[in-house]
C-alpha cells in the first residue's frame, strides 16, 4: 500500500506540473487516508457551464405577431434542460426604437412592449431558476438611443445632464467661415462619420454605432453612477449576470490631451475599404483606450460587493471585446491585482479560424488563448453570435458535430448561439427583406450580404410546421430559412442520429471529472486532423479526434499522448461510420472529411 500511495503522489506531481486549466482548481491530497482519489474542488456555477445565447426576436413568438418574445422563451424552457444548458444569455429586451434591434435602448429599466411585460420577465426568471437555469442579460453601456430621456435632457442642457454624451463644437472651415466641419475623421462601426450635428444644441454628438445610438460620456461621474444603478436594478430582479456590450468603444481620445482638439486617426491604407468604412482609419483613438479597463474593474468590484452584501450566488460579467489578444486578456484583470470580467469572450474561432484552417491552425489558436490567459482564470469558447455568419456557414456543414464537441471538451465555459445545437446555417434574406442597420447603411443590392447580420438572425427552426414552428404567422420579421424542412429541432429529436443528439451527448459528457477538472493535451496528428485529450487520474480519459479537412485522412492514434487502450466510441459525428461503443484501434484510423470521434479510454 505505501508504494501505491507513493505512485499516486508522483502522478499528482506530474499533473500539477502539466498545469491545471480550469479556474481556481486545486487538489486536496489527503495522504493520511490512503490512496483514495483526491477530492474534486467544487466549481462555482459558472466555471464549467454551457451558456446559450438567445436572440429573443427570433427565438419563439407566443402571440403570432411574427416577432419572438419573452413568453415564447418561457414556453421553451424545457429545451434548455433537454439540451443540457446551464445559463441563457438574452440579447437586449429593454425598451428600444429597434434601430439596432434592442442595442439602441431608450429605457434601461423597462421591457420592450413587443417582447412582453415586467411580469413576463419576472416569470421567466422564476421558472428558469426553478429549472436550475441562470439568466444573463445584455448590458449596453456604451450608448443610449437618441429617443432616451438622457439624450433629450442632454440636448436641452438640463442641469445634471449637460455632459452625459460626447458633445463637440464644429471646426470652422478655414476656406469658408459658414461651413461646418466634423471634429475629427473618426468612422462609425456602421459606416460614415461618428459625428452627427444636433440642430437644437448646435453641437455634434458622437456615435460609434448608428446615428440613433449616442455614445455616453464615461468621463462624466453621473454617467458612471447611472450605469451602476442599472446594474443593481436587474440584479435585484434576479439577473445572474451581464454580457457587457461593445466594451472596447467605451472611451474615445480626450481632446484635453490634444490641445483641445479631437485628434484625427491615421489612415490604415487598407485598399479594400472605402473612406466611409470602419477600418479605413486606425481606430487608435476610438477603441481599446486604457481608461475603459478601470471602469470594467469597478463594475466587477460592484458586482462582487452586491453578491456579498446580499449573500447571493455569484453574478458574472462577460465582456464582449473584439480586440487583439493583449488587450483582450486585460479584461480578466491586470498585474496590479485588479480583477475584471469573469471572462472576455473568446472570438478566436470567429476571427482566426475558418473553413480554410487546417489542424495546426486549430491547435495553435486554441493554445494561444490558453497561453495568454492569466493564471487561475476560466477559458471560454464562442463559435457564433448574432453579429457573425453562422458556424456551419463560416466553417463547413459537415464540421458541426466536431465543432460542437470541441466546444464542449475544451476547458472552461462553452457558449452556444441559438441554432448551433441543430446546425442551423445562414438564412437567405433578400435586399428587400434586409433590416439590419449595418447592411442598410453600407450596402447596396450587389454587396449587402458582406455587411448584413440578418442571415444569422433568421427565426429558430423548431419543426416542419408554419414558419418552422417559430410563429403561427406566415409572415415573420425576418424570413424563415428555406432549409427548415430538413434542419429543425423536431426532426433531429426523431432521427436516430442528429446534430442535436450529438450535442446532448456532449453536454452530458461535461459532467465527467476529466472534463470539469482534468488537464488537457492538444496535438495535431496530420495536416487536417488533431486530437484533444482530457484526462484526470483515476477517471476515464476522453479524446476528440477531428478531421477539419475536405478529404479523408488516415492518422496514427498511437502517437497521441495521454491516451491508453482500449478506445471505444463515446459519440461520433452524424456522417461517421462508427457508432457508440465501437472499438477503435490505438493505431491507424481513417476519418472522413469533417468526421469527429469522441473516444473513451481507461484512466491514465
Ligand atoms: C404577422 O406578421 C406581420 C409582420 O411580419 C405583421 O404585420 C402582422 O400584423 C402579423 N399578423 C398578426 C395576426 O399579428
Ligand atoms: C460655404 O459653405 C456653405 C455651407 O456649407 C455653402 O452653402 C456655401 O456654398 C459655401 N460657399 C462657398 C463659396 O463655397
Ligand atoms: C495589441 O494592441 C496594443 C495597442 O493597441 C499593442 O500595444 C499590442 O502590442 C498589441 N498586441 C498584439 C499581440 O498585437
Ligand atoms: Ca410576439
Ligand atoms: Ca464610447
Tab-separated table of C-alpha atoms and ligand atoms in Angstrom, residues 63-66 473 475-477, ligand 1:
chain	number	residue	atom	x	y	z
A	63	UNK	CA	-48.706	35.720	-29.906
A	64	UNK	CA	-48.436	35.436	-33.688
A	65	UNK	CA	-47.151	38.931	-34.468
A	66	UNK	CA	-44.124	37.452	-36.230
A	473	UNK	CA	-47.895	33.918	-38.547
A	475	UNK	CA	-45.031	36.384	-42.196
A	476	UNK	CA	-42.191	36.889	-39.731
A	477	UNK	CA	-39.910	39.880	-39.026
B	1	LIG	C1	-47.973	38.802	-38.982
B	1	LIG	O1	-46.686	39.380	-39.101
B	1	LIG	C2	-46.617	40.602	-39.796
B	1	LIG	C3	-45.180	41.058	-39.807
B	1	LIG	O2	-44.314	40.131	-40.338
B	1	LIG	C4	-47.499	41.629	-39.162
B	1	LIG	O3	-47.529	42.792	-39.970
B	1	LIG	C5	-48.914	41.096	-38.983
B	1	LIG	O4	-49.690	42.008	-38.242
B	1	LIG	C6	-48.870	39.771	-38.236
B	1	LIG	N1	-50.195	39.204	-38.069
B	1	LIG	C7	-50.790	39.116	-36.875
B	1	LIG	C8	-52.098	38.398	-36.859
B	1	LIG	O5	-50.298	39.574	-35.849
